[in-house]
Structure formats: C-alpha cells, structure tokens
Tab-separated table of C-alpha atoms in Angstrom:
chain	number	residue	atom	x	y	z
A	75	MET	CA	9.703	-9.509	11.025
A	76	LEU	CA	12.702	-11.739	11.681
A	77	ASP	CA	10.473	-14.800	12.098
A	78	VAL	CA	8.766	-14.070	8.781
A	79	PHE	CA	12.097	-13.588	7.021
A	80	LEU	CA	13.401	-16.918	8.309
A	81	ALA	CA	10.142	-18.710	7.473
A	82	LEU	CA	10.302	-17.506	3.861
A	83	PHE	CA	12.987	-20.090	3.124
A	84	ARG	CA	11.204	-23.034	4.707
A	85	ARG	CA	9.413	-25.582	2.605
A	86	PRO	CA	6.783	-26.370	1.595
A	87	PHE	CA	5.587	-22.917	0.550
A	88	GLN	CA	1.858	-22.468	1.182
A	89	LEU	CA	0.894	-21.575	-2.382
A	90	ARG	CA	-2.819	-22.264	-1.950
A	91	GLU	CA	-3.026	-20.048	1.135
A	92	PHE	CA	-1.115	-17.324	-0.707
A	93	ILE	CA	-3.530	-17.379	-3.654
A	94	LEU	CA	-6.593	-17.378	-1.389
A	95	GLN	CA	-5.301	-14.442	0.630
A	96	ALA	CA	-4.297	-12.488	-2.468
A	97	TRP	CA	-7.756	-12.980	-3.946
A	98	PHE	CA	-9.401	-11.964	-0.659
A	99	ILE	CA	-7.332	-8.766	-0.442
A	100	ILE	CA	-8.181	-7.879	-4.041
A	101	ARG	CA	-11.900	-8.377	-3.391
A	102	VAL	CA	-11.989	-6.113	-0.347
A	103	THR	CA	-9.742	-3.344	-1.690
A	104	ILE	CA	-9.998	-2.983	-5.464
A	105	VAL	CA	-13.335	-1.124	-5.608
A	106	PRO	CA	-12.568	1.272	-2.715
A	107	THR	CA	-9.132	1.888	-4.218
A	108	ALA	CA	-10.553	2.853	-7.586
A	109	LEU	CA	-13.151	5.125	-5.952
A	110	VAL	CA	-10.560	6.812	-3.744
A	111	ALA	CA	-8.111	7.310	-6.622
A	112	ILE	CA	-10.526	9.513	-8.581
A	113	PRO	CA	-10.897	12.279	-5.950
A	114	PHE	CA	-7.184	12.002	-5.155
A	115	GLY	CA	-6.306	12.826	-8.746
A	116	ALA	CA	-9.025	15.462	-8.994
A	117	VAL	CA	-7.985	17.316	-5.827
A	118	ILE	CA	-4.321	17.245	-6.829
A	119	ALA	CA	-5.134	18.525	-10.306
A	120	LEU	CA	-7.311	21.322	-8.954
A	121	GLN	CA	-4.876	22.437	-6.257
A	122	VAL	CA	-1.706	22.088	-8.311
A	123	GLY	CA	-3.351	23.520	-11.417
A	124	GLY	CA	-4.609	26.561	-9.518
A	125	LEU	CA	-1.213	27.189	-7.953
A	126	ILE	CA	0.707	26.769	-11.191
A	127	LYS	CA	-1.763	29.004	-13.009
A	128	GLN	CA	-0.857	31.845	-10.650
A	129	PHE	CA	2.749	31.554	-11.817
A	130	GLY	CA	1.745	31.407	-15.474
A	131	ALA	CA	3.047	27.858	-15.968
A	132	GLN	CA	-0.149	26.049	-16.907
A	133	SER	CA	1.725	23.875	-19.373
A	134	PHE	CA	3.387	22.024	-16.466
A	135	THR	CA	0.142	21.066	-14.728
A	136	GLY	CA	0.260	17.514	-16.048
A	137	SER	CA	3.825	16.942	-14.931
A	138	ALA	CA	3.185	18.278	-11.418
A	139	ALA	CA	0.012	16.199	-11.060
A	140	VAL	CA	1.802	13.053	-12.204
A	141	LEU	CA	4.627	13.643	-9.741
A	142	ALA	CA	2.189	14.137	-6.854
A	143	VAL	CA	0.103	11.064	-7.702
A	144	ILE	CA	2.942	8.647	-8.475
A	145	ARG	CA	5.323	9.730	-5.715
A	146	GLU	CA	2.935	10.347	-2.827
A	147	ALA	CA	-0.808	9.986	-3.389
A	148	GLY	CA	-0.685	6.535	-5.005
A	149	PRO	CA	1.396	4.754	-2.343
A	150	ILE	CA	-0.356	6.541	0.534
A	151	ALA	CA	-3.862	5.731	-0.724
A	152	THR	CA	-2.821	2.141	-1.323
A	153	ALA	CA	-1.303	1.858	2.148
A	154	LEU	CA	-4.371	3.260	3.878
A	155	LEU	CA	-6.685	0.825	2.119
A	156	ILE	CA	-4.385	-2.150	2.636
A	157	ALA	CA	-4.081	-1.327	6.335
A	158	GLY	CA	-7.744	-0.455	6.811
A	159	ALA	CA	-9.311	-3.320	4.868
A	160	ALA	CA	-6.781	-6.138	4.549
A	161	GLY	CA	-4.839	-5.385	7.744
A	162	SER	CA	-7.932	-5.265	9.923
A	163	ALA	CA	-9.175	-8.527	8.416
A	164	ILE	CA	-5.828	-10.222	9.069
A	165	ALA	CA	-5.717	-8.983	12.671
A	166	ALA	CA	-9.300	-10.125	13.292
A	167	ASP	CA	-8.611	-13.537	11.740
A	168	PHE	CA	-5.512	-14.178	13.832
A	169	GLY	CA	-7.162	-12.763	16.951
A	170	SER	CA	-10.128	-15.094	16.630
A	171	ARG	CA	-7.790	-18.039	16.034
A	172	LYS	CA	-5.837	-17.034	19.126
A	173	ILE	CA	-8.802	-16.896	21.504
A	174	ARG	CA	-10.065	-20.239	20.102
A	175	GLU	CA	-6.587	-21.628	20.782
A	176	GLU	CA	-6.197	-22.766	17.178
A	177	LEU	CA	-2.675	-21.341	16.995
A	178	ASP	CA	-1.662	-23.219	20.140
A	179	ALA	CA	-3.111	-26.428	18.696
A	180	MET	CA	-1.080	-25.947	15.514
A	181	MET	CA	2.105	-25.551	17.522
A	182	VAL	CA	1.320	-28.702	19.506
A	183	LEU	CA	0.970	-30.564	16.204
A	184	GLY	CA	4.371	-29.238	15.094
A	185	ILE	CA	2.980	-26.739	12.568
A	186	ASP	CA	4.574	-23.312	12.634
A	187	PRO	CA	1.808	-20.645	12.394
A	188	ILE	CA	4.317	-18.125	11.040
A	189	GLN	CA	5.309	-20.328	8.108
A	190	ARG	CA	1.815	-21.710	7.536
A	191	LEU	CA	-0.335	-18.582	7.961
A	192	VAL	CA	1.669	-15.366	8.325
A	193	VAL	CA	4.117	-15.680	5.420
A	194	PRO	CA	1.411	-16.180	2.735
A	195	ARG	CA	-0.498	-13.156	4.041
A	196	VAL	CA	2.588	-10.945	4.131
A	197	LEU	CA	3.558	-11.870	0.565
A	198	ALA	CA	-0.031	-11.424	-0.618
A	199	CYS	CA	-0.250	-7.945	0.932
A	200	MET	CA	3.036	-6.928	-0.679
A	201	MET	CA	2.031	-8.164	-4.128
A	202	ILE	CA	-1.470	-6.666	-4.050
A	203	ALA	CA	-0.121	-3.362	-2.691
A	204	VAL	CA	2.073	-2.976	-5.788
A	205	PHE	CA	-0.882	-3.835	-8.016
A	206	LEU	CA	-3.183	-1.359	-6.251
A	207	ASN	CA	-0.524	1.349	-6.413
A	208	SER	CA	-0.463	0.967	-10.188
A	209	LEU	CA	-4.253	1.173	-10.263
A	210	VAL	CA	-4.291	4.334	-8.130
A	211	SER	CA	-1.618	5.934	-10.294
A	212	ILE	CA	-3.478	5.243	-13.530
A	213	VAL	CA	-6.898	6.277	-12.233
A	214	GLY	CA	-5.477	9.293	-10.390
A	215	VAL	CA	-3.645	10.619	-13.432
A	216	ALA	CA	-6.721	10.032	-15.614
A	217	GLY	CA	-8.953	11.799	-13.068
A	218	GLY	CA	-6.538	14.715	-12.924
A	219	TYR	CA	-6.588	14.898	-16.715
A	220	VAL	CA	-10.383	15.063	-16.856
A	221	PHE	CA	-10.685	17.719	-14.146
A	222	ASN	CA	-7.835	19.794	-15.550
A	223	VAL	CA	-9.298	19.826	-19.038
A	224	ILE	CA	-12.934	20.338	-17.997
A	225	LEU	CA	-12.729	22.616	-14.953
A	226	GLN	CA	-9.482	24.482	-15.496
A	227	ASP	CA	-9.650	24.976	-19.248
A	228	GLY	CA	-6.425	23.061	-19.759
A	229	THR	CA	-5.532	21.550	-23.097
A	230	PRO	CA	-5.265	17.774	-23.408
A	231	GLY	CA	-2.080	17.990	-25.433
A	232	ALA	CA	-0.288	20.222	-22.918
A	233	TYR	CA	-1.309	17.996	-19.995
A	234	ILE	CA	0.057	14.845	-21.617
A	235	ALA	CA	3.098	16.443	-23.250
A	236	SER	CA	4.305	17.847	-19.926
A	237	PHE	CA	4.598	14.401	-18.305
A	238	THR	CA	8.278	14.165	-19.117
A	239	ALA	CA	9.091	17.767	-18.196
A	240	LEU	CA	9.588	17.083	-14.496
A	241	ALA	CA	8.726	13.408	-14.017
A	242	GLN	CA	11.221	10.631	-14.643
A	243	LEU	CA	11.235	6.842	-14.672
A	244	PRO	CA	12.735	6.421	-11.156
A	245	ASP	CA	9.616	8.158	-9.787
A	246	ILE	CA	7.605	5.085	-10.796
A	247	TYR	CA	10.125	2.767	-9.156
A	248	GLN	CA	9.954	4.809	-5.973
A	249	GLY	CA	6.168	4.502	-5.860
A	250	MET	CA	6.378	0.740	-6.323
A	251	VAL	CA	8.996	0.378	-3.593
A	252	LYS	CA	6.853	2.439	-1.236
A	253	ALA	CA	3.808	0.275	-1.949
A	254	LEU	CA	5.859	-2.889	-1.401
A	255	VAL	CA	7.205	-1.654	1.945
A	256	PHE	CA	3.801	-0.357	3.056
A	257	GLY	CA	2.154	-3.699	2.276
A	258	PHE	CA	4.859	-5.500	4.251
A	259	ILE	CA	4.433	-3.217	7.275
A	260	ALA	CA	0.636	-3.491	7.243
A	261	ALA	CA	0.721	-7.294	7.140
A	262	ILE	CA	3.427	-7.598	9.803
A	263	VAL	CA	1.706	-5.264	12.269
A	264	ALA	CA	-1.724	-6.838	11.709
A	265	SER	CA	-0.347	-10.360	12.129
A	266	TYR	CA	1.575	-9.463	15.272
A	267	LYS	CA	-1.352	-7.742	16.973
A	268	GLY	CA	-3.740	-10.529	16.007
A	269	ILE	CA	-1.495	-13.349	17.202
A	270	ASN	CA	-0.922	-11.571	20.520
A	271	ALA	CA	-4.579	-10.717	21.137
A	272	LYS	CA	-5.786	-11.365	24.695
A	273	GLY	CA	-8.989	-11.018	26.646
A	274	GLY	CA	-11.590	-12.718	24.489
A	275	PRO	CA	-13.687	-10.962	21.830
A	276	LYS	CA	-12.943	-7.536	23.311
A	277	GLY	CA	-9.237	-8.253	22.985
A	278	VAL	CA	-9.703	-9.086	19.306
A	279	GLY	CA	-11.439	-5.766	18.702
A	280	ASP	CA	-8.695	-3.921	20.553
A	281	ALA	CA	-6.045	-5.738	18.527
A	282	VAL	CA	-7.703	-4.704	15.246
A	283	ASN	CA	-7.929	-1.048	16.326
A	284	GLU	CA	-4.337	-1.014	17.529
A	285	ALA	CA	-3.107	-2.652	14.333
A	286	VAL	CA	-4.761	-0.037	12.125
A	287	VAL	CA	-3.589	2.932	14.232
A	288	ILE	CA	-0.011	1.660	14.546
A	289	THR	CA	0.151	0.874	10.835
A	290	PHE	CA	-1.063	4.344	9.853
A	291	THR	CA	1.531	5.949	12.119
A	292	LEU	CA	4.368	3.804	10.795
A	293	LEU	CA	3.325	4.369	7.186
A	294	PHE	CA	3.652	8.140	7.398
A	295	VAL	CA	7.010	7.890	9.157
A	296	VAL	CA	8.373	5.390	6.646
A	297	ASN	CA	6.960	7.433	3.773
A	298	PHE	CA	8.921	10.467	4.954
A	299	VAL	CA	12.134	8.442	5.281
A	300	ILE	CA	11.818	6.862	1.828
A	301	SER	CA	10.970	10.203	0.198
A	302	ALA	CA	13.943	11.909	1.873
A	303	LEU	CA	16.338	9.134	0.792
A	304	TYR	CA	14.954	9.160	-2.737
A	305	LEU	CA	15.460	12.911	-3.146
A	306	GLN	CA	19.050	12.518	-1.978
A	307	LEU	CA	19.799	9.602	-4.310
A	308	VAL	CA	17.819	10.822	-7.350
A	309	PRO	CA	18.001	14.598	-7.850
A	310	PRO	CA	14.876	16.270	-9.286
A	311	LYS	CA	14.836	16.533	-13.040
A	312	GLY	CA	15.925	19.909	-14.366
A	313	MET	CA	13.917	22.008	-16.692
C-alpha cells in the first residue's frame, strides 16, 4: 500500500494502461453486477417488507429497502464481484508475469512494476467499484420496487414517497466511500499475492485463491468498521 501511494506521484502516469484495465474490469463485471443486483433488491424488499408489514408500517418499506441497498447491499455486492472477477484476473496476470520473470526483467531495465503496472490497476478498480456501486443501487432499488408492488401489494406512490423518511444524502456518500475503499483493498491484495507468487503454475493458482479469500475477509471487517464509524458520525434520521 505504501509503495502504491508513493508511486502515485511519479511521472509519467500510465494513462493507456489505466484505460485498458478500467475497460477490462467493466467487461468482466458489469453484466454479473446487474444480474446480482436484481435478486439483492428483491430479497431485501421481500424480507424488509414482510417484517415492516407485521408492525403495520408498510408505508416505510421503500425507505427501509433503500437504506439496506445503498448502505450495505450495494457496496458488498460490488466488492464481491470486483474481488472475484477483477481481483482474480489481476492476481493471475501478475502471477504469470512473475513465474515468467517478466517483473524481474522490468526491474533490471529500470522500470518500476509498481508504478508501471500496479498503480493503474488500483486506480481502475477504485473508479469502476464506485461506478458499479451506483449501478447496483439503482438496479437494486428498482428491483425492490417491482417486487414490493407486485408481490406485496404495495403502492408505487408510498414506496417512492417514503425514500426521504429514513434515508438521507450522507447514506449515498457512505456507499460510495465503501465502494472506493473496497476496490482499493481488492486491487492491493490481488497485486501483492500475484507479484509474490511462487512455485510455477500451481503457485499462481494458489495466489489467486488466497487473494480472493483474503479480500473477502478484509472486506467484511472493513465494512463493519466503516458502518460503525458512520453511525457514530451521522446519527440516523428521525421520524
């Protein structure tokens, strides 16, 4: 992480590599993200709607669903796909370069692999994670709307009108910050495990598996920390 931070300020910035990596991450994650977002929103709407209905507060179903999707489901779904698709690809790429000794050859030529290869991938993961989080939030809320109206006999007006009852603008900022941090963690872990891969092709496979497992573990821990800090800094909106 420190090496990446220091390399951010070195020139020239690898703009072409950044664009190529960003486009690659979009290609491998955008369709799965959209498909995952629909059941996320549907399950949240069904569970939250059923619970709220027991308390006779059906008019707040939309607000509760929006809070769940924007605060938790959106960033988590984004992180899992970034780590599973983009992170595994990054780890495999660096691992294969390592066993072919390409990284060592770059260092011999005076080219820093961190500045040339890692930094563009980290920035691309962070940017695309924020974009995918927005996509998950939109699709998830829309899916929750459809399932609430069709399966739970909710009214479209009540679902939309209740958005501002409990949700607030900082909730969106929190989701974006989570996605940004999750993308950074996924790229850092994948790059580290790939660059330090050993033992030939088997070592590359092990590095990919370890990168995904470690990233998932860190994401849930960091998600808890960010959520706890957010609730302390931004009190829940009153009724």
